[in-house]
XYZ file of N, CA, C and O in Angstrom:
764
model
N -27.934 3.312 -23.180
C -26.586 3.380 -23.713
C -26.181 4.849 -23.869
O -26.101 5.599 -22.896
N -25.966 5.175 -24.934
C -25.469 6.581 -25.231
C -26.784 7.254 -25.960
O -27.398 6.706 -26.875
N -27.109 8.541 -25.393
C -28.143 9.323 -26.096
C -27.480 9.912 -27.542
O -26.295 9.933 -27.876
N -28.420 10.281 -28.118
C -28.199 10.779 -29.805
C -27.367 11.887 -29.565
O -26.465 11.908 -30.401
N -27.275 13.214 -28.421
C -27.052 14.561 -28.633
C -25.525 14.243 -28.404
O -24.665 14.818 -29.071
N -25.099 12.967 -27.084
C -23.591 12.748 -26.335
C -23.301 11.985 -28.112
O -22.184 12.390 -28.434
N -23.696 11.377 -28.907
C -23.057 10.337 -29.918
C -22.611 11.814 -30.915
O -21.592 12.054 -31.564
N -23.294 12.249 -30.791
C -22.991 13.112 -32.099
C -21.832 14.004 -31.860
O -21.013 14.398 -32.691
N -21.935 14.429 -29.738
C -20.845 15.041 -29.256
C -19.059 14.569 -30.014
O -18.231 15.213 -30.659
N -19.120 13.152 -29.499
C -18.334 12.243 -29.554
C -18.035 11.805 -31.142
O -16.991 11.314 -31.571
N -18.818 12.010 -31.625
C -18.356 12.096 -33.483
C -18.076 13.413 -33.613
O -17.055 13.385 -34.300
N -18.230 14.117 -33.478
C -17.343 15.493 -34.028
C -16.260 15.914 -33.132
O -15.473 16.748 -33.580
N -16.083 15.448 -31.872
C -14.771 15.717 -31.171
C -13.901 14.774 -31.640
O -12.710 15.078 -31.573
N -14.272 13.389 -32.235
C -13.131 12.503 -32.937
C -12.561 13.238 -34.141
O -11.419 13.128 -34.586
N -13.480 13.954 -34.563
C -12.876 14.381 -35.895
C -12.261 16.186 -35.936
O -11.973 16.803 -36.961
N -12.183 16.775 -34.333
C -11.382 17.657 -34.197
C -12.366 18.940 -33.641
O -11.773 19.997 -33.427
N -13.506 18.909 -33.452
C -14.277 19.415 -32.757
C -14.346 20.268 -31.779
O -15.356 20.071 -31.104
N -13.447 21.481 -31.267
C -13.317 21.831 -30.138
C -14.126 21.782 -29.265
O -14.041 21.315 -28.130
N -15.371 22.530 -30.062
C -16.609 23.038 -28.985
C -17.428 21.764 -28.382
O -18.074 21.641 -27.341
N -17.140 20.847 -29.470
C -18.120 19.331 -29.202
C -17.132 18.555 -28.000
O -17.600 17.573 -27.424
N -15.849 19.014 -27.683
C -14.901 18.228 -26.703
C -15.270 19.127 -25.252
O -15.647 18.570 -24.221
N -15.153 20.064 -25.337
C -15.846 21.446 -24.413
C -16.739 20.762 -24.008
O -16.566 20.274 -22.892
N -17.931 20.478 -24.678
C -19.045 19.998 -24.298
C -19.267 18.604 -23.243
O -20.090 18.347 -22.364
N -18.144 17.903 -23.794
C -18.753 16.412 -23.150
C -17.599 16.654 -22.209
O -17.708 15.877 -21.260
N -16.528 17.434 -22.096
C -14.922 17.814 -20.702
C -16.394 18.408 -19.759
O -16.599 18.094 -18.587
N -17.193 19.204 -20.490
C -17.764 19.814 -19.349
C -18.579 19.240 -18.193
O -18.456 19.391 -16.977
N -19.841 18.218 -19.254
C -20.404 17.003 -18.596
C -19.530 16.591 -18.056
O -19.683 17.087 -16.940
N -18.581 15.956 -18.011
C -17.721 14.698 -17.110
C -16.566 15.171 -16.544
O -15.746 14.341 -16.151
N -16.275 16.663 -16.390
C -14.997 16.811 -15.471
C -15.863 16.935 -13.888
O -14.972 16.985 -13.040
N -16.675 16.975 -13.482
C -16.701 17.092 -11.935
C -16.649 15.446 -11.793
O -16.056 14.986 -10.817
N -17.163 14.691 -12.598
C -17.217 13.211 -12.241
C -15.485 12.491 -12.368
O -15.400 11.486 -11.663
N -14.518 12.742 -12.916
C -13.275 12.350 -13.073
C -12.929 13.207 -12.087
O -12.310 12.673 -11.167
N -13.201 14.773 -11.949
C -12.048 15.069 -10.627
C -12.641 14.397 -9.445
O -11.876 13.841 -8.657
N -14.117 14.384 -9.201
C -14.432 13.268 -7.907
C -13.980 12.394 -7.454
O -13.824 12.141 -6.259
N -13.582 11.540 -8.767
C -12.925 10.422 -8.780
C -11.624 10.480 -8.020
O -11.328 9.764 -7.063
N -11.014 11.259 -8.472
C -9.364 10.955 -8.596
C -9.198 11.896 -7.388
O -8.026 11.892 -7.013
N -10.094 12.806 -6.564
C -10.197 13.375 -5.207
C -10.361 12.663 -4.621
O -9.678 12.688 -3.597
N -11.357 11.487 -4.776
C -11.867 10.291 -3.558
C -10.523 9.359 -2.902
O -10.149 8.889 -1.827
N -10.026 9.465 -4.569
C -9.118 8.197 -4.571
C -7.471 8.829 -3.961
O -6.608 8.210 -3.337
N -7.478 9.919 -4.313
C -6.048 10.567 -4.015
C -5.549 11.348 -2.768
O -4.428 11.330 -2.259
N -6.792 12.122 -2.360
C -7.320 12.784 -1.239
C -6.489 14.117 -1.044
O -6.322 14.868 -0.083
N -6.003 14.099 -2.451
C -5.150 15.851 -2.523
C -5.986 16.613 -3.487
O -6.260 16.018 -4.530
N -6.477 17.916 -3.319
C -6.947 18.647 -4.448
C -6.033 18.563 -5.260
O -6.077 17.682 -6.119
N -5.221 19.250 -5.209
C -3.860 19.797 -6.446
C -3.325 18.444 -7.155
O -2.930 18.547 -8.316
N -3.277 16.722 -6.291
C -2.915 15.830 -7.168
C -4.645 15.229 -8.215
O -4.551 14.507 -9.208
N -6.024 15.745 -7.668
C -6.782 15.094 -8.178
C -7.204 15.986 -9.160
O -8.008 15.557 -9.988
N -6.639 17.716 -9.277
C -7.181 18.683 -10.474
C -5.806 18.053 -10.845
O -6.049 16.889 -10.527
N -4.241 18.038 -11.406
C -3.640 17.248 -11.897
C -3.859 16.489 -12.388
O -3.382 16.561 -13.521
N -4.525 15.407 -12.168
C -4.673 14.177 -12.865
C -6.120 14.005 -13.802
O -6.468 13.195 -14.661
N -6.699 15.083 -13.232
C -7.997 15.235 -13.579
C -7.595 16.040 -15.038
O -8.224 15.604 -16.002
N -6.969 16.766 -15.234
C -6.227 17.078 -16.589
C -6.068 16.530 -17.417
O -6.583 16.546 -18.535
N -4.925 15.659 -16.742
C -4.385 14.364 -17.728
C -5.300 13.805 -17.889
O -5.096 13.225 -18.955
N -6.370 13.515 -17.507
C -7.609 12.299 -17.927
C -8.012 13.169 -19.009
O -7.745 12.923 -20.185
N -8.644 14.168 -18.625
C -9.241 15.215 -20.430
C -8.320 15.099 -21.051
O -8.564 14.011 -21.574
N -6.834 15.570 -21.647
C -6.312 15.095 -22.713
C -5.901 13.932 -22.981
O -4.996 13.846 -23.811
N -6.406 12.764 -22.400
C -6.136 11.871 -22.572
C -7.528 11.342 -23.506
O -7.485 10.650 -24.523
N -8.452 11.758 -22.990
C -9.681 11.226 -23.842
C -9.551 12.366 -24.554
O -10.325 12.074 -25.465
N -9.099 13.603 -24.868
C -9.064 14.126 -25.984
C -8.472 13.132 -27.262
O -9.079 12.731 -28.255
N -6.794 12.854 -26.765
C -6.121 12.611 -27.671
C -6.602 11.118 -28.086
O -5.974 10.730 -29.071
N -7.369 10.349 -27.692
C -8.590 8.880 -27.666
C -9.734 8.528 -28.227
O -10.022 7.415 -28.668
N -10.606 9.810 -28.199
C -11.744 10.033 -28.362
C -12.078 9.275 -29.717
O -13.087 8.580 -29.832
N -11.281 9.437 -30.594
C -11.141 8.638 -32.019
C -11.173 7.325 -31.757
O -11.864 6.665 -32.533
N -10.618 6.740 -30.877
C -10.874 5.240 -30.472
C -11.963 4.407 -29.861
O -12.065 3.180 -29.844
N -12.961 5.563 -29.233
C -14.492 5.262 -28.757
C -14.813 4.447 -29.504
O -14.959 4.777 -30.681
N -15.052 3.011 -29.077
C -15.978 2.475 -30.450
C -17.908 2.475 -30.084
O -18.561 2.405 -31.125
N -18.597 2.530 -29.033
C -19.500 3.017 -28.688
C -19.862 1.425 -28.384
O -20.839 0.957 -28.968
N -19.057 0.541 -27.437
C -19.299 -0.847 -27.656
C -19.581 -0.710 -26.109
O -19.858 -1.782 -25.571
N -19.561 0.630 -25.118
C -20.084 0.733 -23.945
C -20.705 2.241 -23.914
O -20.943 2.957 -24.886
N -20.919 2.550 -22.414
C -21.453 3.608 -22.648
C -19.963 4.380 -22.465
O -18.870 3.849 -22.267
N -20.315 5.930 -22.609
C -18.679 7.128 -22.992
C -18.892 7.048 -21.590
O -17.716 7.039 -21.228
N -19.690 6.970 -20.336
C -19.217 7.477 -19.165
C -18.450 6.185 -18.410
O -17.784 6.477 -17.416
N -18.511 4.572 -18.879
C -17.739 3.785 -18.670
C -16.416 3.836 -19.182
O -15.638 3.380 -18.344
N -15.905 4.171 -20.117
C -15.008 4.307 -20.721
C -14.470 5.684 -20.269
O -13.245 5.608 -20.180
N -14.867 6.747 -19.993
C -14.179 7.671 -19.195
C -13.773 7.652 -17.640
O -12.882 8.260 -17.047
N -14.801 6.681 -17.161
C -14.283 5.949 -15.572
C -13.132 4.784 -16.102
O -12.339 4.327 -15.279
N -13.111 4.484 -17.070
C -11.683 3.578 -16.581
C -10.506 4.311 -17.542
O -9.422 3.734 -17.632
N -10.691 5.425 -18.171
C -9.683 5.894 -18.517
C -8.905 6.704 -16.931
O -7.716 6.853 -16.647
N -10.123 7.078 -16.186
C -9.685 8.007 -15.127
C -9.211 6.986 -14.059
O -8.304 7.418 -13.347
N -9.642 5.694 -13.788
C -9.540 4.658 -13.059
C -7.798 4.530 -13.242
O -7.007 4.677 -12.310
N -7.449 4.244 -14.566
C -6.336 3.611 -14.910
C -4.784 4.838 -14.724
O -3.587 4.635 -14.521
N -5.738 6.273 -14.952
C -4.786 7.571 -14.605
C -4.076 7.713 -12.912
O -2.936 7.881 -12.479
N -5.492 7.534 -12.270
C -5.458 7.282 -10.753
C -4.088 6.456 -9.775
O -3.168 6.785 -9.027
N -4.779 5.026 -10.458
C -4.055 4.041 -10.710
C -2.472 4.107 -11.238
O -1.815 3.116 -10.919
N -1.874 4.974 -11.883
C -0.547 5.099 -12.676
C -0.241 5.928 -11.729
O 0.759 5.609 -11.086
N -1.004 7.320 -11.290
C -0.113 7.870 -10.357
C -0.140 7.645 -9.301
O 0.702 8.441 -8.884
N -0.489 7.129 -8.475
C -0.633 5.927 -7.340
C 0.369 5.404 -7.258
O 0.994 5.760 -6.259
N 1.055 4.390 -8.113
C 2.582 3.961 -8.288
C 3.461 4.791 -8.456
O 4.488 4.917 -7.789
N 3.134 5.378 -9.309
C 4.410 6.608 -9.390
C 4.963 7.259 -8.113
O 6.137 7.265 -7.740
N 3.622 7.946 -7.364
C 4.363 8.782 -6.030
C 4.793 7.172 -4.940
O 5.593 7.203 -4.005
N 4.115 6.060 -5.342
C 4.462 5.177 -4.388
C 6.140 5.283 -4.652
O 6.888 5.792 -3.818
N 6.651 4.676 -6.052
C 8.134 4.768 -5.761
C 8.629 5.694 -5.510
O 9.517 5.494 -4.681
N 8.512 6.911 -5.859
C 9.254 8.176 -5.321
C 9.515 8.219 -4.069
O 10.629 8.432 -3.589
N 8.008 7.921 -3.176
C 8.196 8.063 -1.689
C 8.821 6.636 -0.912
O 9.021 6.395 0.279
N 9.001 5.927 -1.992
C 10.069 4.521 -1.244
C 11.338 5.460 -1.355
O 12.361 5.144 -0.748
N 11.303 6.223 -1.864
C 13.109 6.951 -2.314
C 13.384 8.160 -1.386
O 14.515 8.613 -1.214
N 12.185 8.684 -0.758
C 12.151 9.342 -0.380
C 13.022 9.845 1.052
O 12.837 9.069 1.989
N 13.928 11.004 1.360
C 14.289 11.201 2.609
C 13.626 11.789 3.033
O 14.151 12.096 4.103
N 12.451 12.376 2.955
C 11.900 13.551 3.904
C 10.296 12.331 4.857
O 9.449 12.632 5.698
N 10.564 11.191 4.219
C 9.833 10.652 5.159
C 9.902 10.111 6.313
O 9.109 9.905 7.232
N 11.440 9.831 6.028
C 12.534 9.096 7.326
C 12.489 10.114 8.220
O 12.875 11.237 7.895
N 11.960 9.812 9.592
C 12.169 10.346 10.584
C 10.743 12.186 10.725
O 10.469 12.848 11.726
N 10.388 12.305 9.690
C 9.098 12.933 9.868
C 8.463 12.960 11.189
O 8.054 11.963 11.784
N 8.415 14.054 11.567
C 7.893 14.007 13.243
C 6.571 14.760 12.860
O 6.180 15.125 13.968
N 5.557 15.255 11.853
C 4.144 16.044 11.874
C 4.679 17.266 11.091
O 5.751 17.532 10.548
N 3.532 17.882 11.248
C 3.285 19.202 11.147
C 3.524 20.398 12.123
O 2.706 20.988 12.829
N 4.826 20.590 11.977
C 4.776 21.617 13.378
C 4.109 22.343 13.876
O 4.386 22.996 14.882
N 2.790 22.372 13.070
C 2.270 23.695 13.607
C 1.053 22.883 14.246
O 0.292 23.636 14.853
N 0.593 21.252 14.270
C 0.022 20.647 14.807
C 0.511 20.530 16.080
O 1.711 20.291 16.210
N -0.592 20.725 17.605
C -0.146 20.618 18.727
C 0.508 19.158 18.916
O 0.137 18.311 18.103
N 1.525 18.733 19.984
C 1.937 17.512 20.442
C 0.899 16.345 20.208
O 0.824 15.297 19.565
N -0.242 17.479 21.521
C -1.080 16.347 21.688
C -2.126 15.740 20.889
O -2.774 14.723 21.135
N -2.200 16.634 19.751
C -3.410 15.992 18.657
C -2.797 15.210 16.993
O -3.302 15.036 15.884
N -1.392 14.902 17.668
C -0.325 14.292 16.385
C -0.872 12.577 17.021
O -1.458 12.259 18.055
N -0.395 11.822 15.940
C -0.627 10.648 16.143
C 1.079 10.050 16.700
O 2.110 10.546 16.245
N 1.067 8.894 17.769
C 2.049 8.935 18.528
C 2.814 8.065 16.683
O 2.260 7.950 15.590
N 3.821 7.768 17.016
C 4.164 7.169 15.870
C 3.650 5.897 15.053
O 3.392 5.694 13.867
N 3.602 4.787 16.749
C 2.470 3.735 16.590
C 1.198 3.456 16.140
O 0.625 2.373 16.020
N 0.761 4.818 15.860
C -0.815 4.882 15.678
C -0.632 5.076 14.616
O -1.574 4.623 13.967
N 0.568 5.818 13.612
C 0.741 6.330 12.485
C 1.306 5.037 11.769
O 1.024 4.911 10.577
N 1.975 4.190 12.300
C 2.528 3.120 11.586
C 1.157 2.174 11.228
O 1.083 1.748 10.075
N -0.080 1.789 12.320
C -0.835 0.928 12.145
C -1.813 1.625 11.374
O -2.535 1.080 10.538
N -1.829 3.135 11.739
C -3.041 3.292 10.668
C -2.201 3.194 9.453
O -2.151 1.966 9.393
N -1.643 3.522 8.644
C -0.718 3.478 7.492
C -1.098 2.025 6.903
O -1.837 1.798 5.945
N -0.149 0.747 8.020
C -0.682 -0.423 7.959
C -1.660 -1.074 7.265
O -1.587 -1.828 6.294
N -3.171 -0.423 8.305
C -4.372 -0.988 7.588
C -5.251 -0.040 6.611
O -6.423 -0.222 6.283
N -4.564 0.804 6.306
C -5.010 1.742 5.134
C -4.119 0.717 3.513
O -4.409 0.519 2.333
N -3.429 0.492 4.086
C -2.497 -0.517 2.998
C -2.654 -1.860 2.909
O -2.080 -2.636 2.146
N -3.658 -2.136 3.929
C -4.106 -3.807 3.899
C -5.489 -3.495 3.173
O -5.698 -4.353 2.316
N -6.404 -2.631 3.236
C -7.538 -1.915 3.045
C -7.140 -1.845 1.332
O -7.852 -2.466 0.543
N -6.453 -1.380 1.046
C -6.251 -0.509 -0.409
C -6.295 -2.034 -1.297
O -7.194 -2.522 -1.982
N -4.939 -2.524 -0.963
C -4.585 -4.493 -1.456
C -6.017 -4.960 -1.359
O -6.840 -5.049 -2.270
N -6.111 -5.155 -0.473
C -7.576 -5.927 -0.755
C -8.805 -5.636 -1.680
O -9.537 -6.461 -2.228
N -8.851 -4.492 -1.718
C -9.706 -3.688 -2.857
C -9.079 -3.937 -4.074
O -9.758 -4.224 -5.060
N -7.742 -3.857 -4.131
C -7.241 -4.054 -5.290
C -7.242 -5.455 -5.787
O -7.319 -5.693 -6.992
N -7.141 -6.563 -4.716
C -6.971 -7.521 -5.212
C -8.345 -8.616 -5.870
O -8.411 -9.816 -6.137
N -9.384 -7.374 -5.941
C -10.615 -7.835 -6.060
C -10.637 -7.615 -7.587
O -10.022 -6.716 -8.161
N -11.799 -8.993 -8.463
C -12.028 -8.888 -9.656
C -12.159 -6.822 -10.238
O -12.800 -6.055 -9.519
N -11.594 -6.403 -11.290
C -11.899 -5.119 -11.805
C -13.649 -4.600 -11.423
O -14.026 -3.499 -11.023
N -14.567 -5.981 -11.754
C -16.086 -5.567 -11.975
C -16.670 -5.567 -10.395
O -17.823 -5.135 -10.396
N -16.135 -5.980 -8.858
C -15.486 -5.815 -7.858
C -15.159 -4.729 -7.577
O -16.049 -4.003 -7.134
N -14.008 -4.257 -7.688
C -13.145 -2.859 -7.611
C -14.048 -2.197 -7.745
O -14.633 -1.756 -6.756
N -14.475 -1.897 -9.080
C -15.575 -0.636 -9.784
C -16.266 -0.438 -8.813
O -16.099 0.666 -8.296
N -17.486 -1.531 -8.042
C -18.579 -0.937 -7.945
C -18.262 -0.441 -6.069
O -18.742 0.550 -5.520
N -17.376 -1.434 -5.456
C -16.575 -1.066 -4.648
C -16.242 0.247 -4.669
O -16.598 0.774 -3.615
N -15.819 0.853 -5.261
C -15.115 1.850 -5.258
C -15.905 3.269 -5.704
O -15.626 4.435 -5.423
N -17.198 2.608 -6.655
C -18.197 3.807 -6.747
C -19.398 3.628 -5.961
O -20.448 4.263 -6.059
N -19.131 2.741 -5.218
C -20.601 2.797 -4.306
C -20.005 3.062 -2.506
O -20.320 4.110 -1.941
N -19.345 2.237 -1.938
C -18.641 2.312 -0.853
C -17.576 3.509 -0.808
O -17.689 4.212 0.196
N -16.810 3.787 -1.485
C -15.822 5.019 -1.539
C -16.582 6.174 -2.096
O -17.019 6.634 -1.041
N -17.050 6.976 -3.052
C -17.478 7.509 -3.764
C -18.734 7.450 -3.004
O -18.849 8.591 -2.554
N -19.482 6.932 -2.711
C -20.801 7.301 -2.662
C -21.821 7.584 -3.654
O -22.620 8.486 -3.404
N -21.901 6.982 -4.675
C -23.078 7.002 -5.766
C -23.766 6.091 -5.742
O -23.234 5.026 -5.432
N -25.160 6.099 -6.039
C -26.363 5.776 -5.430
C -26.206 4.390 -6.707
O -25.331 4.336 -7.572
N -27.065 3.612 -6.535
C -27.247 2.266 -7.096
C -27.612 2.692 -8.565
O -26.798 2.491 -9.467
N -28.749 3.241 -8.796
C -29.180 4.145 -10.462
C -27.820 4.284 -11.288
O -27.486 3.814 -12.376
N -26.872 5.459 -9.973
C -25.901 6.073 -10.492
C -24.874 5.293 -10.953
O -24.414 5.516 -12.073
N -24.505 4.539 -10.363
C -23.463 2.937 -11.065
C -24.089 2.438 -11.954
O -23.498 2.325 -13.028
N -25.260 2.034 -11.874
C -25.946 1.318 -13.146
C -25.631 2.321 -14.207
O -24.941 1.942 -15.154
N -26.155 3.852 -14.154
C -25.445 4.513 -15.593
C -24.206 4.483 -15.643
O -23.736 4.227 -16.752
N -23.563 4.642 -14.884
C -21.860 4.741 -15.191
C -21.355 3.118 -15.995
O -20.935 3.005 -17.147
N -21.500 2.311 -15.267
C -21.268 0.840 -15.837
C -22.307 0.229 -17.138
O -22.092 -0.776 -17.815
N -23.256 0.993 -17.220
C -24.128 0.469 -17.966
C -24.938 -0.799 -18.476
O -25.196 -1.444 -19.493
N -25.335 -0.691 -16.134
C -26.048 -2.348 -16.033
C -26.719 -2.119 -15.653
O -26.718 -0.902 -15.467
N -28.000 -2.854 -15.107
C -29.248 -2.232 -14.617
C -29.235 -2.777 -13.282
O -28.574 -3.753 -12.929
N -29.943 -2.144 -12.620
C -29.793 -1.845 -11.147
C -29.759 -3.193 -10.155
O -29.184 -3.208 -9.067
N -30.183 -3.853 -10.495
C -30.486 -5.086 -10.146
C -29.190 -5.956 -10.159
O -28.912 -6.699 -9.218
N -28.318 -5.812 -11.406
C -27.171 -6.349 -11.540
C -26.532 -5.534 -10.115
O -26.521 -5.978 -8.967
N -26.106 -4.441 -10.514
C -24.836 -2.919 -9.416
C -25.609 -4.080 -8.117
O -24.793 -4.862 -7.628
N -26.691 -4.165 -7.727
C -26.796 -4.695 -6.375
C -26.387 -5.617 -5.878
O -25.981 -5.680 -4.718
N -26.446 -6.996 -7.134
C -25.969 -8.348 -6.818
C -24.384 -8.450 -6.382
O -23.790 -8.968 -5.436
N -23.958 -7.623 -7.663
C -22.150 -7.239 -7.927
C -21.862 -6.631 -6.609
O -20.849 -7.009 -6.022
N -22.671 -5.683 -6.038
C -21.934 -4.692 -4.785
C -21.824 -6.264 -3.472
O -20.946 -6.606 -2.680
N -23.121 -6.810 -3.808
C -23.008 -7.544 -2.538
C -21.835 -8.505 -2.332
O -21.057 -8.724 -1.404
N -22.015 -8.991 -3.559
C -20.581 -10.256 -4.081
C -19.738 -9.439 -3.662
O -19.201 -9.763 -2.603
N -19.327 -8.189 -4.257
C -17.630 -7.747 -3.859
C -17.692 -7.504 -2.626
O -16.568 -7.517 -2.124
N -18.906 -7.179 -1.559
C -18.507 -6.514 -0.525
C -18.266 -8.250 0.199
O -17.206 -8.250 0.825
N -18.786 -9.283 0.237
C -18.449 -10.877 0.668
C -16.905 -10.813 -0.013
O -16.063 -10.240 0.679
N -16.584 -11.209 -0.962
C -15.061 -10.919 -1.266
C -14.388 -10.130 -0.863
O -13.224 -10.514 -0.973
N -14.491 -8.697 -0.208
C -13.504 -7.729 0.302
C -13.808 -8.168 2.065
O -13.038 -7.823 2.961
N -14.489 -8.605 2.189
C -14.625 -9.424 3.527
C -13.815 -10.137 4.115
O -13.131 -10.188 5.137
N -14.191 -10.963 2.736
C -13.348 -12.853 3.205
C -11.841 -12.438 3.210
O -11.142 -12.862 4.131
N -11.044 -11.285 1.823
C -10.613 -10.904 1.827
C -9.206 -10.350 3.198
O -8.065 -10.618 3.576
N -10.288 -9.507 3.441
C -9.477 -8.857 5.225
C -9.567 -9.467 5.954
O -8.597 -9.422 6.712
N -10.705 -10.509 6.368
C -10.445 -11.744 7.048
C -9.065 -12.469 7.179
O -8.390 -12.756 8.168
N -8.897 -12.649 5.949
C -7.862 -13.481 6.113
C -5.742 -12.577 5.819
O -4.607 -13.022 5.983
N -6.162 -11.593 5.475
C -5.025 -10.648 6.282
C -5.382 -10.036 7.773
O -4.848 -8.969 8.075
N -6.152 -10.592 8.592
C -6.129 -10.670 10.178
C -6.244 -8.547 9.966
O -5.321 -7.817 10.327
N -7.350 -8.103 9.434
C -8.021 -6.740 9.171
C -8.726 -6.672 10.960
O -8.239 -6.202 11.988
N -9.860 -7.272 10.730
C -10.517 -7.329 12.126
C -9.738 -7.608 13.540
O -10.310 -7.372 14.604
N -8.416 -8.119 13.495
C -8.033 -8.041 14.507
C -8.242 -9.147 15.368
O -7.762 -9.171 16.501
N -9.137 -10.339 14.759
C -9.921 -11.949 15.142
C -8.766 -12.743 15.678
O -8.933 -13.906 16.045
């Protein structure tokens, strides 16, 4: 669960602690900006958001009840940040004019741009890909998303979720059969 030195962190940053908030931002900011880099694939939107996640468990931290471990509860505070701005730039860029009619990067040659078709279908199944992940149970999503996206080792989910390894394996297999059956049946494979 939580070691004695992180509990004690987490009791004196509830009660205003600078150096004790320092301490545990320090442990867990490469793991929230990872996150929200994996998931966002912009530096500047995943140190952004990676912000907002520290004052967010700053201004929270008082609400820890220690009924999981702090690094579960800081993956779904960062999960749920991700997640908010995800929608956000989604509507903006439904509003958007500078997407209409977008021809590249000018400074990308002709021939190494994607023709438009290739840009519409990859788009497509990057968005049939995303839904389907999303539309998977949360305990699904998670390990989905920290084992297949992310890349953390089986141990490493078991600490983050705070299950033992044996569980992260059963769960990865189940979600990866559900994100299957899943794209299966939005015609993913192309069958």
């Amino acid at each position: 669960m939580i070691d004695t030195y992180e509990k004690e962190l987490i009791k004196k940053a509830s009660k205003g602690d600078d150096a004790a908030f320092e301490a545990l931002a320090e442990k867990y900011r490469n793991l929230i900006y990872r996150i929200c880099l994996i998931q966002l694939k912009s530096r500047e939107n995943a140190l952004d958001v990676s912000q907002n996640v520290l004052i967010k468990i700053w201004k929270n931290i008082s609400l820890f009840r220690f009924e999981s471990s702090f690094s579960t509860w800081v993956y779904s505070i960062t999960r749920n940040a991700v997640n908010d701005f995800i929608r956000r730039e989604k509507r903006r860029s439904e509003f958007s004019a500078d997407e209409i009619g977008n021809e590249g990067d000018a400074k990308t040659p002709v021939s190494e741009r994607e023709t438009p078709h290739e840009a519409v279908l990859k788009k497509e199944r990057s968005e049939i890909l995303r839904n389907a992940i999303y539309s998977l149970s949360n305990e699904h999503q998670d390990v989905i998303i920290l084992r297949d996206i992310e890349g953390y080792s089986y141990s490493e989910i078991a600490s983050i979720l705070s299950e033992n390894e044996g569980t992260v394996k059963s769960r990865i297999n189940r979600a990866r059969k559900a994100l299957k059956e899943t794209l299966k049946k939005r015609n993913f494979f192309g069958d």
